[in-house]
Structure formats: structure tokens, C-alpha cells
PDB file of C-alpha atoms in Angstrom:
ATOM      1  CA  UNK A   1     155.516  94.619 124.013  1.00 90.00           C
ATOM      2  CA  UNK A   2     152.843  92.912 126.329  1.00 97.00           C
ATOM      3  CA  UNK A   3     149.430  93.316 125.127  1.00 98.00           C
ATOM      4  CA  UNK A   4     146.185  92.838 127.000  1.00 98.00           C
ATOM      5  CA  UNK A   5     144.081  91.449 124.078  1.00 98.00           C
ATOM      6  CA  UNK A   6     140.522  91.786 125.892  1.00 98.00           C
ATOM      7  CA  UNK A   7     139.301  94.549 127.985  1.00 98.00           C
ATOM      8  CA  UNK A   8     136.030  96.658 128.083  1.00 98.00           C
ATOM      9  CA  UNK A   9     134.935 100.277 128.754  1.00 98.00           C
ATOM     10  CA  UNK A  10     131.363 101.286 129.640  1.00 98.00           C
ATOM     11  CA  UNK A  11     129.292 103.811 131.231  1.00 97.00           C
ATOM     12  CA  UNK A  12     125.670 102.387 132.519  1.00 97.00           C
ATOM     13  CA  UNK A  13     124.454 105.973 133.108  1.00 96.00           C
ATOM     14  CA  UNK A  14     124.741 106.541 129.249  1.00 95.00           C
ATOM     15  CA  UNK A  15     123.688 103.140 127.803  1.00 96.00           C
ATOM     16  CA  UNK A  16     121.890  99.923 128.543  1.00 95.00           C
ATOM     17  CA  UNK A  17     123.685  96.932 129.178  1.00 96.00           C
ATOM     18  CA  UNK A  18     121.087  94.111 129.793  1.00 93.00           C
ATOM     19  CA  UNK A  19     123.681  91.496 130.849  1.00 94.00           C
ATOM     20  CA  UNK A  20     124.754  93.727 133.673  1.00 95.00           C
ATOM     21  CA  UNK A  21     121.533  93.719 135.524  1.00 93.00           C
ATOM     22  CA  UNK A  22     121.937  90.518 137.611  1.00 94.00           C
ATOM     23  CA  UNK A  23     122.223  91.555 141.286  1.00 95.00           C
ATOM     24  CA  UNK A  24     125.495  89.841 141.624  1.00 96.00           C
ATOM     25  CA  UNK A  25     126.975  92.300 138.925  1.00 97.00           C
ATOM     26  CA  UNK A  26     126.401  95.331 141.035  1.00 96.00           C
ATOM     27  CA  UNK A  27     130.138  95.896 142.023  1.00 96.00           C
ATOM     28  CA  UNK A  28     130.877  96.507 138.271  1.00 98.00           C
ATOM     29  CA  UNK A  29     127.719  98.514 137.455  1.00 97.00           C
ATOM     30  CA  UNK A  30     129.434 101.845 137.052  1.00 97.00           C
ATOM     31  CA  UNK A  31     131.647 103.659 134.498  1.00 98.00           C
ATOM     32  CA  UNK A  32     135.031 102.352 133.537  1.00 98.00           C
ATOM     33  CA  UNK A  33     137.230 104.332 130.962  1.00 98.00           C
ATOM     34  CA  UNK A  34     140.719 104.654 129.746  1.00 98.00           C
ATOM     35  CA  UNK A  35     141.764 106.957 132.596  1.00 98.00           C
ATOM     36  CA  UNK A  36     140.900 104.114 134.995  1.00 98.00           C
ATOM     37  CA  UNK A  37     142.579 101.371 132.941  1.00 98.00           C
ATOM     38  CA  UNK A  38     145.890 103.430 132.320  1.00 98.00           C
ATOM     39  CA  UNK A  39     147.327 103.185 135.856  1.00 98.00           C
ATOM     40  CA  UNK A  40     146.615  99.335 135.822  1.00 98.00           C
ATOM     41  CA  UNK A  41     148.308  98.893 132.673  1.00 98.00           C
ATOM     42  CA  UNK A  42     151.456 100.798 133.633  1.00 98.00           C
ATOM     43  CA  UNK A  43     151.592  99.056 137.356  1.00 98.00           C
ATOM     44  CA  UNK A  44     151.366  95.557 135.613  1.00 98.00           C
ATOM     45  CA  UNK A  45     153.954  96.284 132.784  1.00 97.00           C
ATOM     46  CA  UNK A  46     151.191  95.890 130.071  1.00 98.00           C
ATOM     47  CA  UNK A  47     151.895  98.233 127.073  1.00 97.00           C
ATOM     48  CA  UNK A  48     148.716  98.348 125.189  1.00 98.00           C
ATOM     49  CA  UNK A  49     145.312  96.712 124.908  1.00 98.00           C
ATOM     50  CA  UNK A  50     142.292  95.933 122.695  1.00 98.00           C
ATOM     51  CA  UNK A  51     139.004  97.174 123.808  1.00 98.00           C
ATOM     52  CA  UNK A  52     136.083  94.661 123.066  1.00 98.00           C
ATOM     53  CA  UNK A  53     132.286  95.239 122.621  1.00 98.00           C
ATOM     54  CA  UNK A  54     129.809  95.049 125.580  1.00 97.00           C
ATOM     55  CA  UNK A  55     126.520  95.530 123.893  1.00 96.00           C
ATOM     56  CA  UNK A  56     124.890  95.197 120.328  1.00 97.00           C
ATOM     57  CA  UNK A  57     125.454  98.711 119.318  1.00 97.00           C
ATOM     58  CA  UNK A  58     127.081 100.296 116.247  1.00 97.00           C
ATOM     59  CA  UNK A  59     127.206 103.448 118.286  1.00 97.00           C
ATOM     60  CA  UNK A  60     129.308 101.928 121.011  1.00 98.00           C
ATOM     61  CA  UNK A  61     131.642 100.642 118.122  1.00 98.00           C
ATOM     62  CA  UNK A  62     131.886 104.296 116.866  1.00 98.00           C
ATOM     63  CA  UNK A  63     132.588 105.516 120.542  1.00 98.00           C
ATOM     64  CA  UNK A  64     135.399 102.907 121.073  1.00 98.00           C
ATOM     65  CA  UNK A  65     136.919 103.871 117.562  1.00 98.00           C
ATOM     66  CA  UNK A  66     136.814 107.632 118.851  1.00 98.00           C
ATOM     67  CA  UNK A  67     138.351 106.308 122.225  1.00 98.00           C
ATOM     68  CA  UNK A  68     141.235 104.342 120.239  1.00 98.00           C
ATOM     69  CA  UNK A  69     141.897 107.414 118.046  1.00 98.00           C
ATOM     70  CA  UNK A  70     142.541 109.478 121.068  1.00 98.00           C
ATOM     71  CA  UNK A  71     144.222 106.863 123.194  1.00 97.00           C
ATOM     72  CA  UNK A  72     147.596 105.425 121.774  1.00 96.00           C
ATOM     73  CA  UNK A  73     147.712 102.380 124.394  1.00 97.00           C
ATOM     74  CA  UNK A  74     144.220 101.177 122.669  1.00 98.00           C
ATOM     75  CA  UNK A  75     145.800  99.428 119.620  1.00 98.00           C
ATOM     76  CA  UNK A  76     142.798  97.554 118.591  1.00 98.00           C
ATOM     77  CA  UNK A  77     138.794  97.509 118.585  1.00 98.00           C
ATOM     78  CA  UNK A  78     136.841  94.621 118.393  1.00 98.00           C
ATOM     79  CA  UNK A  79     133.388  96.306 117.902  1.00 98.00           C
ATOM     80  CA  UNK A  80     129.700  95.010 116.971  1.00 98.00           C
ATOM     81  CA  UNK A  81     127.917  95.188 113.892  1.00 98.00           C
ATOM     82  CA  UNK A  82     124.733  93.389 112.543  1.00 98.00           C
ATOM     83  CA  UNK A  83     125.917  90.327 111.017  1.00 98.00           C
ATOM     84  CA  UNK A  84     122.363  89.596 109.810  1.00 98.00           C
ATOM     85  CA  UNK A  85     122.285  93.047 107.941  1.00 97.00           C
ATOM     86  CA  UNK A  86     122.425  92.705 103.882  1.00 97.00           C
ATOM     87  CA  UNK A  87     124.288  96.025 103.983  1.00 98.00           C
ATOM     88  CA  UNK A  88     126.863  94.992 106.543  1.00 98.00           C
ATOM     89  CA  UNK A  89     129.714  95.575 104.037  1.00 98.00           C
ATOM     90  CA  UNK A  90     128.641  99.461 103.758  1.00 98.00           C
ATOM     91  CA  UNK A  91     128.458  99.455 107.720  1.00 98.00           C
ATOM     92  CA  UNK A  92     131.842  98.188 107.971  1.00 98.00           C
ATOM     93  CA  UNK A  93     133.265 100.423 105.368  1.00 98.00           C
ATOM     94  CA  UNK A  94     131.834 103.445 107.297  1.00 98.00           C
ATOM     95  CA  UNK A  95     133.208 102.360 110.475  1.00 98.00           C
ATOM     96  CA  UNK A  96     136.733 102.362 109.100  1.00 97.00           C
ATOM     97  CA  UNK A  97     136.189 105.509 107.496  1.00 98.00           C
ATOM     98  CA  UNK A  98     135.712 107.283 110.931  1.00 98.00           C
ATOM     99  CA  UNK A  99     138.718 108.707 113.094  1.00 98.00           C
ATOM    100  CA  UNK A 100     140.239 105.673 114.900  1.00 97.00           C
ATOM    101  CA  UNK A 101     138.573 103.516 111.953  1.00 97.00           C
ATOM    102  CA  UNK A 102     142.120 101.895 111.158  1.00 96.00           C
ATOM    103  CA  UNK A 103     142.085 100.368 114.697  1.00 97.00           C
ATOM    104  CA  UNK A 104     138.997  98.369 114.014  1.00 98.00           C
ATOM    105  CA  UNK A 105     140.431  94.705 113.915  1.00 98.00           C
ATOM    106  CA  UNK A 106     137.492  92.576 114.497  1.00 98.00           C
ATOM    107  CA  UNK A 107     133.804  92.110 115.234  1.00 98.00           C
ATOM    108  CA  UNK A 108     131.869  90.128 117.990  1.00 98.00           C
ATOM    109  CA  UNK A 109     128.484  89.268 118.879  1.00 97.00           C
ATOM    110  CA  UNK A 110     127.182  87.814 122.328  1.00 97.00           C
ATOM    111  CA  UNK A 111     126.320  84.485 120.608  1.00 97.00           C
ATOM    112  CA  UNK A 112     125.757  82.668 123.793  1.00 97.00           C
ATOM    113  CA  UNK A 113     122.820  84.694 124.410  1.00 95.00           C
ATOM    114  CA  UNK A 114     121.010  83.922 121.443  1.00 97.00           C
ATOM    115  CA  UNK A 115     118.067  81.263 121.988  1.00 97.00           C
ATOM    116  CA  UNK A 116     119.391  79.070 119.026  1.00 98.00           C
ATOM    117  CA  UNK A 117     122.581  77.303 119.655  1.00 98.00           C
ATOM    118  CA  UNK A 118     122.969  77.334 115.847  1.00 98.00           C
ATOM    119  CA  UNK A 119     122.488  81.012 115.202  1.00 98.00           C
ATOM    120  CA  UNK A 120     126.116  81.346 113.622  1.00 98.00           C
ATOM    121  CA  UNK A 121     124.936  78.748 110.880  1.00 98.00           C
ATOM    122  CA  UNK A 122     122.030  80.762 109.629  1.00 98.00           C
ATOM    123  CA  UNK A 123     122.279  81.984 106.229  1.00 98.00           C
ATOM    124  CA  UNK A 124     122.164  85.640 107.173  1.00 98.00           C
ATOM    125  CA  UNK A 125     124.833  85.337 109.789  1.00 98.00           C
ATOM    126  CA  UNK A 126     127.206  83.317 107.366  1.00 98.00           C
ATOM    127  CA  UNK A 127     126.588  86.024 104.750  1.00 98.00           C
ATOM    128  CA  UNK A 128     127.744  88.745 107.133  1.00 98.00           C
ATOM    129  CA  UNK A 129     130.757  86.741 108.167  1.00 98.00           C
ATOM    130  CA  UNK A 130     131.789  86.514 104.440  1.00 98.00           C
ATOM    131  CA  UNK A 131     131.394  90.502 104.384  1.00 98.00           C
ATOM    132  CA  UNK A 132     133.334  90.634 107.358  1.00 98.00           C
ATOM    133  CA  UNK A 133     136.295  88.402 106.079  1.00 98.00           C
ATOM    134  CA  UNK A 134     136.398  90.123 102.693  1.00 98.00           C
ATOM    135  CA  UNK A 135     137.547  93.207 104.643  1.00 98.00           C
ATOM    136  CA  UNK A 136     140.234  91.285 106.364  1.00 97.00           C
ATOM    137  CA  UNK A 137     138.720  91.558 109.954  1.00 98.00           C
ATOM    138  CA  UNK A 138     138.670  88.996 112.559  1.00 98.00           C
ATOM    139  CA  UNK A 139     135.809  87.487 114.173  1.00 98.00           C
ATOM    140  CA  UNK A 140     135.572  86.790 117.935  1.00 98.00           C
ATOM    141  CA  UNK A 141     133.589  83.761 119.041  1.00 98.00           C
ATOM    142  CA  UNK A 142     131.499  84.542 122.348  1.00 98.00           C
ATOM    143  CA  UNK A 143     130.331  81.087 122.985  1.00 98.00           C
ATOM    144  CA  UNK A 144     129.931  78.510 125.713  1.00 98.00           C
ATOM    145  CA  UNK A 145     129.996  74.781 125.226  1.00 98.00           C
ATOM    146  CA  UNK A 146     126.473  74.705 123.959  1.00 98.00           C
ATOM    147  CA  UNK A 147     127.456  76.786 120.963  1.00 98.00           C
ATOM    148  CA  UNK A 148     130.924  75.245 120.111  1.00 98.00           C
ATOM    149  CA  UNK A 149     129.617  72.765 117.490  1.00 98.00           C
ATOM    150  CA  UNK A 150     128.459  75.813 115.487  1.00 98.00           C
ATOM    151  CA  UNK A 151     131.470  77.770 116.144  1.00 98.00           C
ATOM    152  CA  UNK A 152     133.486  74.497 114.825  1.00 98.00           C
ATOM    153  CA  UNK A 153     131.353  74.244 111.491  1.00 98.00           C
ATOM    154  CA  UNK A 154     131.650  78.094 111.201  1.00 98.00           C
ATOM    155  CA  UNK A 155     135.603  77.784 111.454  1.00 98.00           C
ATOM    156  CA  UNK A 156     135.577  75.003 108.860  1.00 98.00           C
ATOM    157  CA  UNK A 157     133.215  77.023 106.512  1.00 98.00           C
ATOM    158  CA  UNK A 158     135.846  79.910 106.353  1.00 98.00           C
ATOM    159  CA  UNK A 159     139.173  78.117 106.371  1.00 98.00           C
ATOM    160  CA  UNK A 160     141.086  81.157 105.105  1.00 97.00           C
ATOM    161  CA  UNK A 161     139.513  83.499 107.712  1.00 98.00           C
ATOM    162  CA  UNK A 162     140.861  84.538 111.220  1.00 98.00           C
ATOM    163  CA  UNK A 163     138.640  83.643 114.508  1.00 98.00           C
ATOM    164  CA  UNK A 164     139.419  84.173 118.125  1.00 98.00           C
ATOM    165  CA  UNK A 165     137.643  82.216 120.734  1.00 98.00           C
ATOM    166  CA  UNK A 166     136.928  84.479 123.698  1.00 98.00           C
ATOM    167  CA  UNK A 167     137.476  83.008 127.282  1.00 98.00           C
ATOM    168  CA  UNK A 168     138.140  79.607 126.332  1.00 98.00           C
ATOM    169  CA  UNK A 169     134.595  79.211 125.671  1.00 98.00           C
ATOM    170  CA  UNK A 170     133.800  79.924 129.347  1.00 98.00           C
ATOM    171  CA  UNK A 171     134.591  76.238 131.048  1.00 98.00           C
ATOM    172  CA  UNK A 172     132.566  75.435 133.898  1.00 97.00           C
ATOM    173  CA  UNK A 173     135.315  75.842 136.376  1.00 97.00           C
ATOM    174  CA  UNK A 174     133.227  76.227 139.485  1.00 97.00           C
ATOM    175  CA  UNK A 175     131.705  72.768 138.838  1.00 96.00           C
ATOM    176  CA  UNK A 176     135.069  71.141 138.112  1.00 94.00           C
ATOM    177  CA  UNK A 177     134.922  71.342 134.339  1.00 94.00           C
ATOM    178  CA  UNK A 178     133.302  68.996 131.931  1.00 96.00           C
ATOM    179  CA  UNK A 179     134.142  66.352 129.338  1.00 97.00           C
ATOM    180  CA  UNK A 180     131.985  68.017 126.799  1.00 98.00           C
ATOM    181  CA  UNK A 181     133.762  71.231 127.117  1.00 98.00           C
ATOM    182  CA  UNK A 182     137.107  69.383 127.018  1.00 98.00           C
ATOM    183  CA  UNK A 183     136.251  67.377 123.875  1.00 98.00           C
ATOM    184  CA  UNK A 184     134.661  70.303 121.847  1.00 98.00           C
ATOM    185  CA  UNK A 185     137.589  72.740 122.631  1.00 98.00           C
ATOM    186  CA  UNK A 186     139.904  69.970 121.040  1.00 98.00           C
ATOM    187  CA  UNK A 187     137.668  69.789 117.785  1.00 98.00           C
ATOM    188  CA  UNK A 188     137.558  73.591 117.576  1.00 98.00           C
ATOM    189  CA  UNK A 189     141.418  73.811 117.968  1.00 98.00           C
ATOM    190  CA  UNK A 190     141.672  71.215 115.163  1.00 98.00           C
ATOM    191  CA  UNK A 191     140.798  74.202 113.012  1.00 98.00           C
ATOM    192  CA  UNK A 192     144.092  75.835 112.554  1.00 98.00           C
ATOM    193  CA  UNK A 193     142.499  79.362 111.856  1.00 98.00           C
ATOM    194  CA  UNK A 194     141.274  79.752 115.384  1.00 98.00           C
ATOM    195  CA  UNK A 195     143.079  81.372 118.280  1.00 98.00           C
ATOM    196  CA  UNK A 196     141.950  81.023 121.802  1.00 98.00           C
ATOM    197  CA  UNK A 197     142.056  83.709 124.537  1.00 98.00           C
ATOM    198  CA  UNK A 198     143.311  82.725 128.039  1.00 98.00           C
ATOM    199  CA  UNK A 199     140.758  85.335 129.476  1.00 98.00           C
ATOM    200  CA  UNK A 200     137.763  85.405 131.738  1.00 98.00           C
ATOM    201  CA  UNK A 201     138.611  82.309 133.725  1.00 98.00           C
ATOM    202  CA  UNK A 202     138.651  83.607 137.208  1.00 98.00           C
ATOM    203  CA  UNK A 203     135.050  84.585 136.808  1.00 98.00           C
ATOM    204  CA  UNK A 204     134.001  81.120 135.676  1.00 98.00           C
ATOM    205  CA  UNK A 205     135.408  79.878 139.195  1.00 97.00           C
ATOM    206  CA  UNK A 206     134.028  80.568 142.351  1.00 96.00           C
ATOM    207  CA  UNK A 207     134.537  84.362 142.752  1.00 97.00           C
ATOM    208  CA  UNK A 208     135.683  84.068 146.271  1.00 94.00           C
ATOM    209  CA  UNK A 209     137.796  81.006 146.108  1.00 94.00           C
ATOM    210  CA  UNK A 210     140.133  80.458 143.252  1.00 97.00           C
ATOM    211  CA  UNK A 211     143.560  80.783 142.448  1.00 97.00           C
ATOM    212  CA  UNK A 212     146.201  80.145 139.651  1.00 97.00           C
ATOM    213  CA  UNK A 213     146.569  76.470 140.655  1.00 97.00           C
ATOM    214  CA  UNK A 214     142.736  75.954 140.131  1.00 96.00           C
ATOM    215  CA  UNK A 215     142.884  77.538 136.816  1.00 98.00           C
ATOM    216  CA  UNK A 216     145.927  75.866 135.495  1.00 98.00           C
ATOM    217  CA  UNK A 217     144.225  72.638 134.419  1.00 98.00           C
ATOM    218  CA  UNK A 218     141.961  74.761 131.963  1.00 98.00           C
ATOM    219  CA  UNK A 219     144.803  76.774 130.706  1.00 98.00           C
ATOM    220  CA  UNK A 220     146.892  73.578 130.298  1.00 98.00           C
ATOM    221  CA  UNK A 221     144.108  71.879 128.154  1.00 98.00           C
ATOM    222  CA  UNK A 222     143.780  74.728 125.897  1.00 98.00           C
ATOM    223  CA  UNK A 223     147.457  75.092 125.411  1.00 98.00           C
ATOM    224  CA  UNK A 224     147.605  71.295 124.575  1.00 98.00           C
ATOM    225  CA  UNK A 225     144.907  71.784 122.108  1.00 98.00           C
ATOM    226  CA  UNK A 226     145.868  75.178 120.597  1.00 98.00           C
ATOM    227  CA  UNK A 227     149.704  75.264 120.958  1.00 97.00           C
ATOM    228  CA  UNK A 228     151.907  78.086 121.670  1.00 97.00           C
ATOM    229  CA  UNK A 229     151.157  79.755 118.761  1.00 98.00           C
ATOM    230  CA  UNK A 230     147.551  80.279 119.188  1.00 98.00           C
ATOM    231  CA  UNK A 231     147.070  81.371 122.879  1.00 98.00           C
ATOM    232  CA  UNK A 232     146.312  84.984 123.718  1.00 98.00           C
ATOM    233  CA  UNK A 233     146.287  86.683 127.140  1.00 98.00           C
ATOM    234  CA  UNK A 234     143.413  88.882 128.082  1.00 98.00           C
ATOM    235  CA  UNK A 235     142.311  90.353 131.480  1.00 98.00           C
ATOM    236  CA  UNK A 236     138.719  90.724 130.749  1.00 98.00           C
ATOM    237  CA  UNK A 237     138.864  93.865 132.962  1.00 98.00           C
ATOM    238  CA  UNK A 238     136.551  95.261 134.311  1.00 98.00           C
ATOM    239  CA  UNK A 239     134.467  92.112 134.448  1.00 98.00           C
ATOM    240  CA  UNK A 240     137.309  90.387 136.095  1.00 98.00           C
ATOM    241  CA  UNK A 241     136.915  92.788 139.114  1.00 98.00           C
ATOM    242  CA  UNK A 242     134.259  90.347 140.194  1.00 98.00           C
ATOM    243  CA  UNK A 243     136.718  87.672 141.003  1.00 98.00           C
ATOM    244  CA  UNK A 244     140.034  89.713 141.656  1.00 98.00           C
ATOM    245  CA  UNK A 245     141.981  92.834 140.813  1.00 98.00           C
ATOM    246  CA  UNK A 246     143.675  93.341 137.638  1.00 98.00           C
ATOM    247  CA  UNK A 247     147.008  92.685 139.101  1.00 98.00           C
ATOM    248  CA  UNK A 248     145.605  89.355 140.714  1.00 98.00           C
ATOM    249  CA  UNK A 249     144.059  88.224 137.342  1.00 98.00           C
ATOM    250  CA  UNK A 250     147.084  89.004 135.323  1.00 98.00           C
ATOM    251  CA  UNK A 251     149.439  87.243 137.816  1.00 98.00           C
ATOM    252  CA  UNK A 252     147.526  84.328 137.988  1.00 98.00           C
ATOM    253  CA  UNK A 253     147.378  83.831 134.070  1.00 98.00           C
ATOM    254  CA  UNK A 254     150.894  85.018 134.072  1.00 97.00           C
ATOM    255  CA  UNK A 255     151.823  82.244 136.382  1.00 97.00           C
ATOM    256  CA  UNK A 256     149.679  79.704 134.469  1.00 98.00           C
ATOM    257  CA  UNK A 257     151.261  80.473 131.041  1.00 97.00           C
ATOM    258  CA  UNK A 258     154.846  80.630 132.547  1.00 97.00           C
ATOM    259  CA  UNK A 259     154.342  77.073 133.950  1.00 97.00           C
ATOM    260  CA  UNK A 260     153.850  75.845 130.463  1.00 97.00           C
ATOM    261  CA  UNK A 261     157.247  77.380 129.174  1.00 96.00           C
ATOM    262  CA  UNK A 262     158.685  80.907 128.644  1.00 94.00           C
ATOM    263  CA  UNK A 263     157.892  80.634 125.102  1.00 95.00           C
ATOM    264  CA  UNK A 264     154.222  79.843 125.714  1.00 97.00           C
ATOM    265  CA  UNK A 265     154.013  82.906 128.089  1.00 97.00           C
ATOM    266  CA  UNK A 266     155.726  85.255 125.623  1.00 96.00           C
ATOM    267  CA  UNK A 267     153.855  84.548 122.579  1.00 98.00           C
ATOM    268  CA  UNK A 268     150.519  84.611 124.445  1.00 98.00           C
ATOM    269  CA  UNK A 269     151.275  88.234 125.671  1.00 97.00           C
ATOM    270  CA  UNK A 270     152.506  89.586 122.373  1.00 96.00           C
ATOM    271  CA  UNK A 271     152.998  87.881 119.053  1.00 96.00           C
ATOM    272  CA  UNK A 272     149.965  85.838 119.112  1.00 98.00           C
ATOM    273  CA  UNK A 273     147.602  88.848 119.427  1.00 98.00           C
ATOM    274  CA  UNK A 274     149.554  90.453 116.569  1.00 97.00           C
ATOM    275  CA  UNK A 275     149.096  87.448 114.298  1.00 97.00           C
ATOM    276  CA  UNK A 276     145.337  86.869 114.957  1.00 98.00           C
ATOM    277  CA  UNK A 277     144.216  90.780 114.769  1.00 98.00           C
ATOM    278  CA  UNK A 278     146.739  91.752 111.937  1.00 96.00           C
ATOM    279  CA  UNK A 279     148.104  94.354 114.335  1.00 94.00           C
ATOM    280  CA  UNK A 280     150.571  96.529 112.518  1.00 76.00           C
ATOM    281  CA  UNK A 281     153.002  97.206 115.329  1.00 67.00           C
ATOM    282  CA  UNK A 282     156.612  97.552 115.660  1.00 50.00           C
TER     283      UNK A 282
END
């Protein structure tokens, strides 16, 4: 089984997506749903996907669970819930009781949009994470280099929990990378309870001037840090369309992972996602 562990659905006609209002994002400011993704998965020999939150909304999480319930290829939902809510546990229990609730595998918040780089370390958020992990759910870090120290401290504070780093913390590929990103990635990877998604990299490069060769040093670095058992493939569709088609993105990441070894590639496309999200699949 090949799993795309990071994709999105949205409809700007029905909900607000503040991050989508930048003029350069106009090409993806339209509805994308399961019917749009299905032929792409088939054409690229991908069997299943995990849909990931796009906005800070319980209603969106409920909608994704409903979609997952009706869509066999959607095998997991990384939704959103308010980590600062003292009643977060009740909210999570209610989500899991809904149709499709069994496919709730994790929670994510757009931490890199918070003004405070230490947002993750607030008492309220740490309390919320404890409630999340008490229910055996995974937490996805959506951070950049600035927030990596807080992510490292959080991973250390919950050594028995499972974390997934989205988009390799969005390395500044268009600027040629940075030593700070490289060093902080290595420190986070030293926490053995963190997996890293090889996703969203082309959109961190120059959208009209990138290829697998230019992405490879960044894939190689996270592979060196996290090892073959903690890398996970994700397309980041439809955000990825800003830089290339689903096929172009998948082919480029496939080439990078294959260059690191057949074992690395095979695990990144299947078994590592199953481990990180506790996917109960054959």
C-alpha cells in the first residue's frame, strides 16, 4: 500500500481560509474535494491518503470525518481542536463518536502563524496536548525554523507521545537553506518520538524553478537526522499545485527517497505513516 500522508480538501465558497488570501495563492483559491483527488491517486499508484486540517475549526474536522466515513481511500484525519480549551478531552471524545470518528488519528494547529514562537509551551497548550495523548492521538507540528525550539521542548516533555513534523519545518529552500534550520532539525530528530513528513518542499523552493535535484539536499538532511524509520511521504496537494502537478511532486519526492535507498522509499510511502498514526490497516 502507498499512502499519501498529507493532503487537503477545502471550499472557499463555504468557509474562510485567512492564509489563502495572498494574491499569489489565487490559483488554488477554489474548491478541491475527494472527486478531484481520486483520479490523481489512481494515476500515481497511491492507494490511500490522510486529510489534514486547513483552518482552525471544529466544524471542518467534523466535515473531514464525514468525508472519511464516505471515502474508503481516506484512511485518516488530522483535524483541528482548541488545545487551549479546558474541555478539550470532551471535544475529542465527541469527535470520535461521530460517523468516521474512528479515522481521527491526530490534531494540528497552525503554530507558525502564532505571534509567540513559544506558543506550544504555554500551560494551556501543554495541558491540551496531555489530553490529546491520553486518547492515543498524534500531534502534527506545523512550524518553521523559528518555532523549532518550542517543538523540541514539547517532544521532550511528552516522551511517550507521537509527533509528526509537517513539511520538514518548511526549510528556506528558495534561499538556499540555512544552518539554523539544519541544526534545529537535527535536535528535533534526536527526539525518537518524532516523525518527519517529506512534504511541502517544492512550494518552499522557487515555484517556477525547482527540480528533484534541488530538493534532494534537504531530503537527504532529514533522512540523515531521522533515519529510514521516521520519514513519511506527503504530497501537500492541492497546495503543491502552486509549484507543480500531483504527478510532478510525487515523482520528484519518489526520486529523492529512492536515491537514499529502496528501504527508505518503501518505508516512507507506507509503514512509517502506519506507525506514526497507529493506522489499523492490513
